[in-house]
mmCIF file of C-alpha atoms in Angstrom:
data_model
loop_
_atom_site.group_PDB
_atom_site.id
_atom_site.type_symbol
_atom_site.label_atom_id
_atom_site.label_comp_id
_atom_site.label_asym_id
_atom_site.label_seq_id
_atom_site.Cartn_x
_atom_site.Cartn_y
_atom_site.Cartn_z
ATOM 1 C CA MET D 1 -2.885 4.306 50.387
ATOM 2 C CA LYS D 2 -2.410 2.806 53.141
ATOM 3 C CA ILE D 3 -3.594 -0.816 54.889
ATOM 4 C CA ALA D 4 -6.616 0.643 57.819
ATOM 5 C CA ARG D 5 -8.477 -2.489 59.083
ATOM 6 C CA ILE D 6 -8.290 -6.669 58.719
ATOM 7 C CA GLU D 7 -11.029 -8.532 59.869
ATOM 8 C CA THR D 8 -10.909 -12.497 60.415
ATOM 9 C CA PHE D 9 -13.989 -14.214 60.161
ATOM 10 C CA LEU D 10 -13.813 -18.391 61.246
ATOM 11 C CA PHE D 11 -16.794 -19.805 58.866
ATOM 12 C CA ASP D 12 -18.274 -23.190 59.750
ATOM 13 C CA PRO D 13 -19.033 -25.131 55.956
ATOM 14 C CA GLY D 14 -20.505 -28.231 57.945
ATOM 15 C CA THR D 15 -17.627 -30.568 57.198
ATOM 16 C CA ALA D 16 -14.659 -31.599 58.966
ATOM 17 C CA LYS D 17 -12.979 -28.104 59.485
ATOM 18 C CA ASN D 18 -13.646 -23.980 59.764
ATOM 19 C CA LEU D 19 -12.452 -21.941 56.766
ATOM 20 C CA LEU D 20 -10.628 -18.716 57.478
ATOM 21 C CA PHE D 21 -11.228 -15.541 55.677
ATOM 22 C CA CYS D 22 -9.561 -11.890 56.036
ATOM 23 C CA ARG D 23 -10.911 -9.266 54.744
ATOM 24 C CA VAL D 24 -8.444 -6.261 54.368
ATOM 25 C CA GLU D 25 -9.966 -2.477 54.363
ATOM 26 C CA THR D 26 -7.775 1.112 53.176
ATOM 27 C CA ASP D 27 -8.004 4.295 53.818
ATOM 28 C CA SER D 28 -9.673 4.444 50.427
ATOM 29 C CA GLY D 29 -12.378 2.860 51.270
ATOM 30 C CA LEU D 30 -11.390 0.032 48.863
ATOM 31 C CA HIS D 31 -11.265 -3.667 50.018
ATOM 32 C CA GLY D 32 -9.652 -7.032 49.332
ATOM 33 C CA TRP D 33 -10.297 -10.609 50.715
ATOM 34 C CA GLY D 34 -7.941 -13.310 51.373
ATOM 35 C CA GLU D 35 -7.733 -16.838 53.438
ATOM 36 C CA ALA D 36 -5.841 -18.567 55.167
ATOM 37 C CA TYR D 37 -5.223 -22.898 54.854
ATOM 38 C CA VAL D 38 -6.367 -24.408 57.991
ATOM 39 C CA THR D 39 -6.257 -28.264 59.071
ATOM 40 C CA PRO D 40 -9.069 -29.300 61.528
ATOM 41 C CA GLY D 41 -8.492 -28.077 64.526
ATOM 42 C CA LYS D 42 -6.211 -25.601 64.413
ATOM 43 C CA GLU D 43 -8.120 -22.454 63.068
ATOM 44 C CA PRO D 44 -8.152 -20.716 65.997
ATOM 45 C CA VAL D 45 -4.062 -20.815 65.612
ATOM 46 C CA ILE D 46 -3.890 -19.808 62.551
ATOM 47 C CA GLU D 47 -6.465 -17.048 63.489
ATOM 48 C CA HIS D 48 -5.228 -15.586 66.692
ATOM 49 C CA LEU D 49 -1.900 -15.852 64.367
ATOM 50 C CA LEU D 50 -3.325 -13.724 61.533
ATOM 51 C CA ARG D 51 -4.308 -10.973 64.115
ATOM 52 C CA HIS D 52 -1.406 -10.436 65.076
ATOM 53 C CA LEU D 53 0.595 -10.541 62.413
ATOM 54 C CA ALA D 54 -2.275 -7.661 61.417
ATOM 55 C CA GLN D 55 -1.275 -5.380 63.952
ATOM 56 C CA HIS D 56 2.185 -4.995 62.297
ATOM 57 C CA ILE D 57 1.178 -4.475 58.907
ATOM 58 C CA ILE D 58 -2.130 -2.257 58.883
ATOM 59 C CA GLY D 59 -0.583 1.348 58.297
ATOM 60 C CA ARG D 60 1.831 0.150 55.813
ATOM 61 C CA ASP D 61 1.489 1.260 52.483
ATOM 62 C CA ALA D 62 -1.695 -1.711 50.471
ATOM 63 C CA PHE D 63 0.890 -1.458 46.932
ATOM 64 C CA SER D 64 4.208 -2.982 48.858
ATOM 65 C CA ILE D 65 3.485 -6.328 48.324
ATOM 66 C CA ARG D 66 6.917 -8.286 48.040
ATOM 67 C CA HIS D 67 8.205 -6.032 50.749
ATOM 68 C CA THR D 68 6.264 -6.825 53.416
ATOM 69 C CA ALA D 69 6.227 -10.221 52.753
ATOM 70 C CA GLN D 70 10.018 -9.574 52.768
ATOM 71 C CA VAL D 71 9.909 -7.873 56.066
ATOM 72 C CA VAL D 72 7.393 -10.679 57.126
ATOM 73 C CA PHE D 73 10.103 -13.342 57.487
ATOM 74 C CA GLU D 74 13.102 -11.175 58.043
ATOM 75 C CA ASP D 75 11.800 -9.051 61.371
ATOM 76 C CA PHE D 76 7.979 -10.702 62.122
ATOM 77 C CA ALA D 77 9.963 -14.633 62.029
ATOM 78 C CA MET D 78 13.095 -14.148 62.145
ATOM 79 C CA ARG D 79 13.775 -15.627 58.511
ATOM 80 C CA ARG D 80 12.194 -18.708 60.010
ATOM 81 C CA THR D 81 8.993 -20.535 57.956
ATOM 82 C CA SER D 82 5.615 -22.737 58.920
ATOM 83 C CA LEU D 83 3.185 -23.638 57.897
ATOM 84 C CA ASP D 84 1.075 -21.572 60.426
ATOM 85 C CA LEU D 85 2.742 -18.260 59.527
ATOM 86 C CA MET D 86 2.448 -18.478 55.977
ATOM 87 C CA SER D 87 -0.896 -19.797 55.732
ATOM 88 C CA ALA D 88 -1.486 -16.213 58.342
ATOM 89 C CA TRP D 89 0.359 -13.875 55.451
ATOM 90 C CA SER D 90 -0.982 -15.690 52.423
ATOM 91 C CA ALA D 91 -4.012 -14.327 53.326
ATOM 92 C CA ILE D 92 -3.328 -10.690 53.209
ATOM 93 C CA GLU D 93 -1.210 -11.070 50.550
ATOM 94 C CA ILE D 94 -4.801 -12.653 48.568
ATOM 95 C CA ALA D 95 -6.492 -9.688 49.954
ATOM 96 C CA LEU D 96 -3.773 -7.436 48.995
ATOM 97 C CA TRP D 97 -3.570 -8.355 45.120
ATOM 98 C CA ASP D 98 -7.519 -8.706 45.105
ATOM 99 C CA ILE D 99 -7.139 -4.275 46.624
ATOM 100 C CA VAL D 100 -4.667 -3.898 43.738
ATOM 101 C CA ALA D 101 -6.875 -5.009 41.047
ATOM 102 C CA LYS D 102 -9.526 -3.523 41.777
ATOM 103 C CA HIS D 103 -7.548 -0.315 42.373
ATOM 104 C CA ALA D 104 -6.797 -0.780 38.584
ATOM 105 C CA ASN D 105 -9.999 -1.350 37.211
ATOM 106 C CA LEU D 106 -8.607 -5.343 36.237
ATOM 107 C CA PRO D 107 -9.157 -9.314 36.755
ATOM 108 C CA LEU D 108 -6.183 -9.821 38.703
ATOM 109 C CA TYR D 109 -4.855 -11.820 36.206
ATOM 110 C CA ASN D 110 -4.737 -9.466 33.787
ATOM 111 C CA LEU D 111 -2.884 -7.034 35.931
ATOM 112 C CA LEU D 112 0.189 -9.717 36.509
ATOM 113 C CA GLY D 113 0.047 -10.254 32.591
ATOM 114 C CA GLY D 114 -2.236 -11.742 31.219
ATOM 115 C CA ALA D 115 -4.686 -15.335 31.002
ATOM 116 C CA SER D 116 -2.707 -18.341 29.164
ATOM 117 C CA ARG D 117 -5.815 -19.912 28.920
ATOM 118 C CA GLU D 118 -9.741 -18.964 28.640
ATOM 119 C CA ARG D 119 -10.640 -21.493 32.208
ATOM 120 C CA VAL D 120 -8.864 -23.480 34.040
ATOM 121 C CA LYS D 121 -9.590 -27.151 34.669
ATOM 122 C CA VAL D 122 -10.007 -29.133 38.526
ATOM 123 C CA TYR D 123 -10.082 -32.267 39.388
ATOM 124 C CA ALA D 124 -12.850 -32.823 42.264
ATOM 125 C CA ASN D 125 -11.315 -33.449 46.049
ATOM 126 C CA GLY D 126 -13.617 -34.155 49.245
ATOM 127 C CA TRP D 127 -16.120 -36.003 47.721
ATOM 128 C CA SER D 128 -15.068 -39.345 50.066
ATOM 129 C CA SER D 129 -15.840 -38.585 53.644
ATOM 130 C CA GLY D 130 -17.946 -40.196 56.228
ATOM 131 C CA THR D 131 -17.857 -43.899 53.996
ATOM 132 C CA GLU D 132 -16.325 -47.012 55.423
ATOM 133 C CA THR D 133 -15.982 -49.186 52.236
ATOM 134 C CA ILE D 134 -14.520 -49.351 48.225
ATOM 135 C CA GLU D 135 -17.625 -50.006 47.266
ATOM 136 C CA GLN D 136 -19.014 -46.711 48.901
ATOM 137 C CA ASN D 137 -16.276 -44.354 47.752
ATOM 138 C CA VAL D 138 -17.141 -46.378 44.256
ATOM 139 C CA GLU D 139 -19.898 -45.295 43.829
ATOM 140 C CA ARG D 140 -19.459 -41.858 44.996
ATOM 141 C CA ALA D 141 -16.926 -41.362 42.837
ATOM 142 C CA VAL D 142 -19.389 -42.631 39.578
ATOM 143 C CA LYS D 143 -21.254 -39.773 40.633
ATOM 144 C CA VAL D 144 -18.261 -37.092 40.354
ATOM 145 C CA LYS D 145 -18.059 -38.085 37.267
ATOM 146 C CA GLU D 146 -21.783 -37.946 36.077
ATOM 147 C CA MET D 147 -21.202 -34.507 37.579
ATOM 148 C CA GLY D 148 -18.851 -34.016 34.501
ATOM 149 C CA TYR D 149 -15.626 -34.008 35.927
ATOM 150 C CA THR D 150 -12.951 -35.472 34.312
ATOM 151 C CA ALA D 151 -10.536 -36.440 37.373
ATOM 152 C CA LEU D 152 -10.821 -36.563 40.945
ATOM 153 C CA LYS D 153 -7.979 -37.308 43.506
ATOM 154 C CA TRP D 154 -8.346 -39.876 46.652
ATOM 155 C CA ASP D 155 -6.452 -41.319 49.330
ATOM 156 C CA PRO D 156 -6.923 -45.128 48.943
ATOM 157 C CA PHE D 157 -4.672 -46.109 52.333
ATOM 158 C CA PRO D 158 -6.658 -47.046 54.902
ATOM 159 C CA GLY D 159 -5.724 -44.727 58.632
ATOM 160 C CA PRO D 160 -4.152 -43.766 60.468
ATOM 161 C CA TRP D 161 -1.153 -42.341 59.013
ATOM 162 C CA ARG D 162 1.588 -44.436 59.186
ATOM 163 C CA SER D 163 5.429 -45.106 56.789
ATOM 164 C CA PHE D 164 5.572 -48.902 57.321
ATOM 165 C CA ILE D 165 2.541 -51.118 56.276
ATOM 166 C CA HIS D 166 2.083 -54.565 56.146
ATOM 167 C CA ARG D 167 0.494 -56.695 52.796
ATOM 168 C CA GLU D 168 -2.362 -56.380 54.067
ATOM 169 C CA ASP D 169 -1.965 -51.920 53.620
ATOM 170 C CA GLU D 170 -0.970 -52.717 50.089
ATOM 171 C CA ASP D 171 -3.525 -54.961 48.818
ATOM 172 C CA HIS D 172 -6.519 -52.985 49.962
ATOM 173 C CA VAL D 173 -5.221 -49.829 47.742
ATOM 174 C CA VAL D 174 -4.945 -52.828 44.505
ATOM 175 C CA ARG D 175 -8.521 -53.325 45.417
ATOM 176 C CA TYR D 176 -9.732 -49.818 45.409
ATOM 177 C CA VAL D 177 -7.585 -48.308 42.975
ATOM 178 C CA ARG D 178 -8.751 -51.556 40.356
ATOM 179 C CA ALA D 179 -11.925 -51.262 41.546
ATOM 180 C CA MET D 180 -11.940 -47.726 40.939
ATOM 181 C CA ARG D 181 -10.246 -47.767 37.153
ATOM 182 C CA GLN D 182 -13.231 -50.121 36.767
ATOM 183 C CA ALA D 183 -15.866 -48.248 37.447
ATOM 184 C CA LEU D 184 -14.369 -44.374 36.305
ATOM 185 C CA GLY D 185 -13.427 -46.531 32.892
ATOM 186 C CA PRO D 186 -10.066 -46.326 30.965
ATOM 187 C CA ASP D 187 -11.124 -42.286 29.987
ATOM 188 C CA PHE D 188 -10.578 -40.972 34.102
ATOM 189 C CA THR D 189 -7.991 -39.595 35.458
ATOM 190 C CA LEU D 190 -7.550 -41.261 38.416
ATOM 191 C CA LEU D 191 -5.380 -39.455 41.181
ATOM 192 C CA VAL D 192 -3.686 -40.696 44.040
ATOM 193 C CA GLU D 193 -3.304 -39.009 46.991
ATOM 194 C CA VAL D 194 -0.788 -40.939 50.113
ATOM 195 C CA HIS D 195 -0.594 -37.812 51.701
ATOM 196 C CA ARG D 196 3.713 -38.030 53.156
ATOM 197 C CA ARG D 197 2.781 -41.202 54.862
ATOM 198 C CA LEU D 198 4.693 -44.043 53.446
ATOM 199 C CA ALA D 199 9.089 -44.891 53.402
ATOM 200 C CA PRO D 200 10.301 -45.470 50.211
ATOM 201 C CA MET D 201 10.348 -48.869 50.222
ATOM 202 C CA HIS D 202 6.144 -49.191 50.517
ATOM 203 C CA ALA D 203 5.395 -46.300 47.858
ATOM 204 C CA ILE D 204 7.769 -48.305 45.635
ATOM 205 C CA ARG D 205 5.748 -51.004 45.083
ATOM 206 C CA VAL D 206 2.623 -50.221 46.468
ATOM 207 C CA GLY D 207 3.682 -47.446 42.943
ATOM 208 C CA ARG D 208 4.613 -51.038 41.068
ATOM 209 C CA ARG D 209 1.315 -52.607 42.017
ATOM 210 C CA ILE D 210 -0.938 -49.691 40.618
ATOM 211 C CA ALA D 211 0.824 -48.365 37.398
ATOM 212 C CA GLU D 212 -1.074 -51.230 35.632
ATOM 213 C CA PHE D 213 -4.012 -48.960 36.695
ATOM 214 C CA ASP D 214 -3.369 -46.158 34.224
ATOM 215 C CA ILE D 215 -2.789 -43.319 37.304
ATOM 216 C CA GLY D 216 -2.545 -39.953 36.624
ATOM 217 C CA TRP D 217 -0.321 -39.378 39.371
ATOM 218 C CA TYR D 218 1.203 -40.383 42.512
ATOM 219 C CA GLU D 219 1.375 -37.262 45.125
ATOM 220 C CA GLU D 220 3.506 -36.929 48.368
ATOM 221 C CA PRO D 221 4.713 -41.040 48.698
ATOM 222 C CA CYS D 222 7.064 -40.136 51.445
ATOM 223 C CA LEU D 223 7.683 -36.727 53.763
ATOM 224 C CA CYS D 224 9.080 -33.877 52.038
ATOM 225 C CA ASP D 225 11.456 -33.122 54.406
ATOM 226 C CA ASN D 226 13.326 -35.152 53.357
ATOM 227 C CA ILE D 227 12.992 -34.513 49.739
ATOM 228 C CA ASP D 228 15.793 -36.787 48.603
ATOM 229 C CA LEU D 229 13.323 -39.644 49.354
ATOM 230 C CA VAL D 230 10.465 -38.101 46.810
ATOM 231 C CA ALA D 231 13.319 -38.629 44.772
ATOM 232 C CA GLU D 232 14.375 -42.315 45.117
ATOM 233 C CA VAL D 233 10.525 -43.006 44.657
ATOM 234 C CA ARG D 234 10.156 -40.987 41.286
ATOM 235 C CA ARG D 235 13.082 -42.387 39.939
ATOM 236 C CA ALA D 236 11.471 -45.800 40.483
ATOM 237 C CA LEU D 237 7.849 -44.918 39.233
ATOM 238 C CA PRO D 238 6.986 -44.741 36.046
ATOM 239 C CA MET D 239 3.527 -42.957 36.592
ATOM 240 C CA PRO D 240 4.057 -39.339 37.789
ATOM 241 C CA ILE D 241 5.328 -37.822 41.335
ATOM 242 C CA VAL D 242 3.710 -34.422 42.803
ATOM 243 C CA THR D 243 4.872 -33.200 45.501
ATOM 244 C CA GLY D 244 4.288 -28.927 47.323
ATOM 245 C CA GLU D 245 1.581 -28.658 49.609
ATOM 246 C CA ALA D 246 3.529 -29.341 52.217
ATOM 247 C CA ILE D 247 6.322 -27.046 51.478
ATOM 248 C CA TYR D 248 6.293 -23.481 52.458
ATOM 249 C CA SER D 249 8.752 -21.618 51.416
ATOM 250 C CA LYS D 250 10.623 -21.067 48.203
ATOM 251 C CA GLU D 251 13.754 -22.561 48.968
ATOM 252 C CA GLY D 252 11.895 -25.713 49.740
ATOM 253 C CA PHE D 253 10.245 -25.811 46.355
ATOM 254 C CA ALA D 254 14.332 -24.916 44.672
ATOM 255 C CA ALA D 255 15.603 -28.012 46.844
ATOM 256 C CA ALA D 256 12.747 -29.782 45.109
ATOM 257 C CA LEU D 257 13.459 -29.285 41.672
ATOM 258 C CA ALA D 258 17.308 -29.632 42.301
ATOM 259 C CA ALA D 259 16.790 -32.592 44.038
ATOM 260 C CA ARG D 260 14.567 -33.445 40.925
ATOM 261 C CA ALA D 261 12.221 -35.234 43.399
ATOM 262 C CA ALA D 262 8.330 -34.245 41.139
ATOM 263 C CA ASP D 263 7.312 -33.897 37.872
ATOM 264 C CA ILE D 264 4.685 -32.014 39.052
ATOM 265 C CA LEU D 265 4.622 -29.758 42.017
ATOM 266 C CA ASN D 266 1.284 -28.643 43.941
ATOM 267 C CA PRO D 267 1.910 -25.699 45.585
ATOM 268 C CA ASP D 268 -1.044 -24.331 48.041
ATOM 269 C CA ILE D 269 -1.932 -20.888 46.863
ATOM 270 C CA CYS D 270 -2.886 -20.419 50.688
ATOM 271 C CA ASN D 271 -0.102 -21.275 51.956
ATOM 272 C CA CYS D 272 2.957 -20.563 50.423
ATOM 273 C CA GLY D 273 2.997 -17.161 50.634
ATOM 274 C CA GLY D 274 0.113 -16.373 48.205
ATOM 275 C CA VAL D 275 -0.344 -14.933 45.002
ATOM 276 C CA SER D 276 3.666 -13.440 44.230
ATOM 277 C CA ALA D 277 5.281 -16.596 45.894
ATOM 278 C CA MET D 278 2.841 -18.281 43.697
ATOM 279 C CA LEU D 279 3.826 -17.440 40.821
ATOM 280 C CA ASP D 280 7.681 -17.543 41.535
ATOM 281 C CA ILE D 281 7.802 -21.245 42.445
ATOM 282 C CA ALA D 282 5.729 -21.367 38.638
ATOM 283 C CA ALA D 283 8.105 -20.271 37.066
ATOM 284 C CA MET D 284 11.193 -21.738 39.033
ATOM 285 C CA ALA D 285 9.326 -25.140 37.821
ATOM 286 C CA GLN D 286 9.237 -23.928 34.103
ATOM 287 C CA PRO D 287 13.328 -24.460 32.728
ATOM 288 C CA HIS D 288 12.775 -27.752 34.766
ATOM 289 C CA ALA D 289 9.852 -28.741 32.578
ATOM 290 C CA VAL D 290 7.992 -29.125 35.974
ATOM 291 C CA ALA D 291 4.301 -28.535 35.709
ATOM 292 C CA ILE D 292 2.077 -26.934 38.214
ATOM 293 C CA ALA D 293 -1.031 -28.652 39.755
ATOM 294 C CA PRO D 294 -2.337 -26.019 42.627
ATOM 295 C CA HIS D 295 -3.400 -27.816 45.993
ATOM 296 C CA ASN D 296 -6.361 -26.299 46.654
ATOM 297 C CA TYR D 297 -7.638 -27.297 50.405
ATOM 298 C CA ASN D 298 -9.407 -24.199 51.040
ATOM 299 C CA SER D 299 -13.162 -23.056 50.139
ATOM 300 C CA THR D 300 -14.524 -22.719 46.549
ATOM 301 C CA LEU D 301 -14.467 -18.461 47.383
ATOM 302 C CA VAL D 302 -11.466 -16.759 47.525
ATOM 303 C CA GLY D 303 -9.153 -19.973 47.511
ATOM 304 C CA LEU D 304 -10.494 -21.165 44.040
ATOM 305 C CA ALA D 305 -10.632 -17.769 43.200
ATOM 306 C CA ALA D 306 -7.190 -17.399 43.569
ATOM 307 C CA THR D 307 -5.864 -20.681 42.383
ATOM 308 C CA VAL D 308 -7.929 -19.518 39.269
ATOM 309 C CA HIS D 309 -6.042 -16.808 38.457
ATOM 310 C CA LEU D 310 -2.974 -17.770 39.344
ATOM 311 C CA SER D 311 -3.665 -20.745 36.759
ATOM 312 C CA ALA D 312 -5.211 -18.672 34.249
ATOM 313 C CA LEU D 313 -1.548 -17.193 33.776
ATOM 314 C CA ILE D 314 1.021 -19.825 34.426
ATOM 315 C CA PRO D 315 2.604 -21.042 31.230
ATOM 316 C CA ASN D 316 3.197 -24.245 32.999
ATOM 317 C CA PHE D 317 -0.110 -25.416 34.774
ATOM 318 C CA TRP D 318 -1.705 -28.372 34.491
ATOM 319 C CA ILE D 319 -5.122 -28.681 36.358
ATOM 320 C CA ALA D 320 -6.151 -27.437 40.294
ATOM 321 C CA GLU D 321 -7.926 -28.500 43.245
ATOM 322 C CA CYS D 322 -11.570 -28.056 43.999
ATOM 323 C CA PHE D 323 -12.877 -29.394 46.980
ATOM 324 C CA ILE D 324 -16.530 -29.975 46.217
ATOM 325 C CA ASN D 325 -18.118 -30.548 49.252
ATOM 326 C CA LEU D 326 -17.246 -26.839 50.284
ATOM 327 C CA GLN D 327 -19.290 -25.346 47.293
ATOM 328 C CA PRO D 328 -22.844 -25.424 49.423
ATOM 329 C CA ALA D 329 -21.799 -24.104 52.146
ATOM 330 C CA CYS D 330 -19.309 -21.686 50.129
ATOM 331 C CA ASP D 331 -21.998 -20.341 47.067
ATOM 332 C CA ALA D 332 -24.178 -19.826 50.046
ATOM 333 C CA ILE D 333 -22.418 -16.725 51.215
ATOM 334 C CA ALA D 334 -21.129 -14.970 47.767
ATOM 335 C CA ALA D 335 -22.761 -13.046 46.185
ATOM 336 C CA ALA D 336 -21.872 -14.768 42.841
ATOM 337 C CA PRO D 337 -20.686 -17.761 43.458
ATOM 338 C CA LEU D 338 -18.179 -19.803 40.857
ATOM 339 C CA THR D 339 -19.569 -22.314 39.056
ATOM 340 C CA VAL D 340 -16.997 -26.236 37.539
ATOM 341 C CA HIS D 341 -19.282 -26.954 34.769
ATOM 342 C CA GLU D 342 -18.030 -30.373 32.718
ATOM 343 C CA GLY D 343 -14.545 -29.831 34.944
ATOM 344 C CA PHE D 344 -13.682 -26.165 34.019
ATOM 345 C CA VAL D 345 -13.859 -22.902 35.780
ATOM 346 C CA ASP D 346 -14.205 -20.083 33.586
ATOM 347 C CA LEU D 347 -12.416 -17.117 34.428
ATOM 348 C CA PRO D 348 -13.528 -13.908 36.189
ATOM 349 C CA THR D 349 -14.239 -10.799 34.388
ATOM 350 C CA THR D 350 -14.906 -8.489 37.075
ATOM 351 C CA PRO D 351 -12.285 -6.656 38.879
ATOM 352 C CA GLY D 352 -9.223 -8.034 41.501
ATOM 353 C CA LEU D 353 -10.723 -11.724 42.471
ATOM 354 C CA GLY D 354 -13.734 -11.525 41.248
ATOM 355 C CA ILE D 355 -15.671 -12.751 44.403
ATOM 356 C CA GLU D 356 -17.240 -10.902 47.187
ATOM 357 C CA LEU D 357 -18.694 -12.923 50.240
ATOM 358 C CA ASP D 358 -21.719 -11.305 52.486
ATOM 359 C CA VAL D 359 -20.644 -10.602 55.554
ATOM 360 C CA GLU D 360 -24.056 -11.106 57.827
ATOM 361 C CA ARG D 361 -24.136 -14.625 56.276
ATOM 362 C CA LEU D 362 -20.721 -15.411 57.723
ATOM 363 C CA ARG D 363 -20.724 -14.077 61.024
ATOM 364 C CA ALA D 364 -24.134 -16.214 60.873
ATOM 365 C CA LYS D 365 -22.409 -19.345 60.759
ATOM 366 C CA PRO D 366 -19.469 -19.063 63.031
ATOM 367 C CA TYR D 367 -16.456 -21.239 64.098
ATOM 368 C CA ARG D 368 -18.095 -24.833 65.387
ATOM 369 C CA ASP D 369 -15.423 -26.610 67.644
ATOM 370 C CA MET D 370 -15.687 -30.210 66.664
ATOM 371 C CA GLY D 371 -13.236 -31.591 69.381
ATOM 372 C CA PRO D 372 -10.628 -33.854 68.523
ATOM 373 C CA ARG D 373 -10.204 -34.385 64.470
ATOM 374 C CA THR D 374 -9.093 -38.285 65.230
ATOM 375 C CA GLY D 375 -7.703 -38.008 68.545
ATOM 376 C CA LEU D 376 -4.005 -39.627 68.993
ATOM 377 C CA ARG D 377 -4.577 -43.460 68.449
ATOM 378 C CA SER D 378 -3.442 -46.025 71.266
ATOM 379 C CA TYR D 379 -1.245 -48.787 70.782
ATOM 380 C CA THR D 380 -3.449 -51.159 71.082
ATOM 381 C CA GLU D 381 -5.150 -49.684 67.627
ATOM 382 C CA GLU D 382 -1.788 -50.788 65.699
ATOM 383 C CA PHE D 383 -1.446 -53.794 64.549
ATOM 384 C CA PRO D 384 -3.131 -56.209 63.891
ATOM 385 C CA ARG D 385 -5.125 -54.342 61.731
ATOM 386 C CA LYS D 386 -7.769 -53.123 64.162
ATOM 387 C CA HIS D 387 -7.004 -49.893 62.755
ATOM 388 C CA TYR D 388 -9.166 -50.993 60.176
ATOM 389 C CA ALA D 389 -12.480 -50.681 62.536
ATOM 390 C CA VAL D 390 -11.516 -46.808 63.431
ATOM 391 C CA ALA D 391 -10.964 -45.865 59.618
ATOM 392 C CA ALA D 392 -13.202 -44.541 59.207
ATOM 393 C CA THR D 393 -13.264 -42.210 62.422
ATOM 394 C CA ARG D 394 -10.235 -40.825 61.699
ATOM 395 C CA THR D 395 -10.151 -40.308 58.483
ATOM 396 C CA GLY D 396 -11.943 -37.450 55.910
ATOM 397 C CA TYR D 397 -12.397 -34.346 54.989
#
């Protein structure tokens, strides 16, 4: 069964970024869907790379997924990796697994060894866009709880991102986390995102101050390119430390595990290399007693479906991410949308990923150029606290 065609679709869901899907067709008539991780403003860059990569993959055996991954790394990328490359390849790789599972007439999780659980627990993200005050976001968080979610994630730091912050920034975070805990109650799981922004001295200070609010995890406190910084924070704090969304190779995850940098890894299936890589990363983490909580800043269609299948079969899975602000637009282009009920997603039972996209509806909402997401800040927007006034325009999903 040969790969005959690879088509890309940039889709505007009406949020802060477009989504990038790909449809891989074979000479047998089977097709599969994939999705590439994209960041706001770079969607056309990833699409261009995906199309160029596709020229080298068309004509290859659709079953030969792992070998194709190896030659993409060695022959196409000359043994270098990057977010852009791995996002493009992940989309194709996911689509190929969708095809192979359809060929076997099995849901993907059954093809790969069978489910370890009946349903997959997810937490809410993407719920806090466009607000300007702590009070407004607390109101939104309460609505998320009313939707049935028992966990949510958010970044409580004022923008823009910087490594060195002042006491008023720390105080802002403490007020924010305290307000969330008071509003949501003691049994709700609060997951704090830091987005790699802090130097260890600030990450540790803030972490110690918010520990009293029973934080479910502290995600990416420092830049993981120097994984020892993350490990330093983990040694100093009582709450679980997460890293992984900005690691795009198995070598990077191996380094994180060797450094004992995290209690939980959060690889993203749409940028870490796809299905095979996610399985490998989870297997690497298991003997270290490290959990997997897949990152998923992707659609509630392909990205979430692939995440759910892998989460179903990974023994050391803990929780997965769901961007709830993307769901209305994604449901509108899905033949059978995935549904979240009381914070869980039931496993698909149809062959492959168990999802199908309506191509005409996809094409009806093409790429939307939203201009610079944040612009580049001026030195006049640094200290003192001028960045509070522009924070609402520089953050959000």
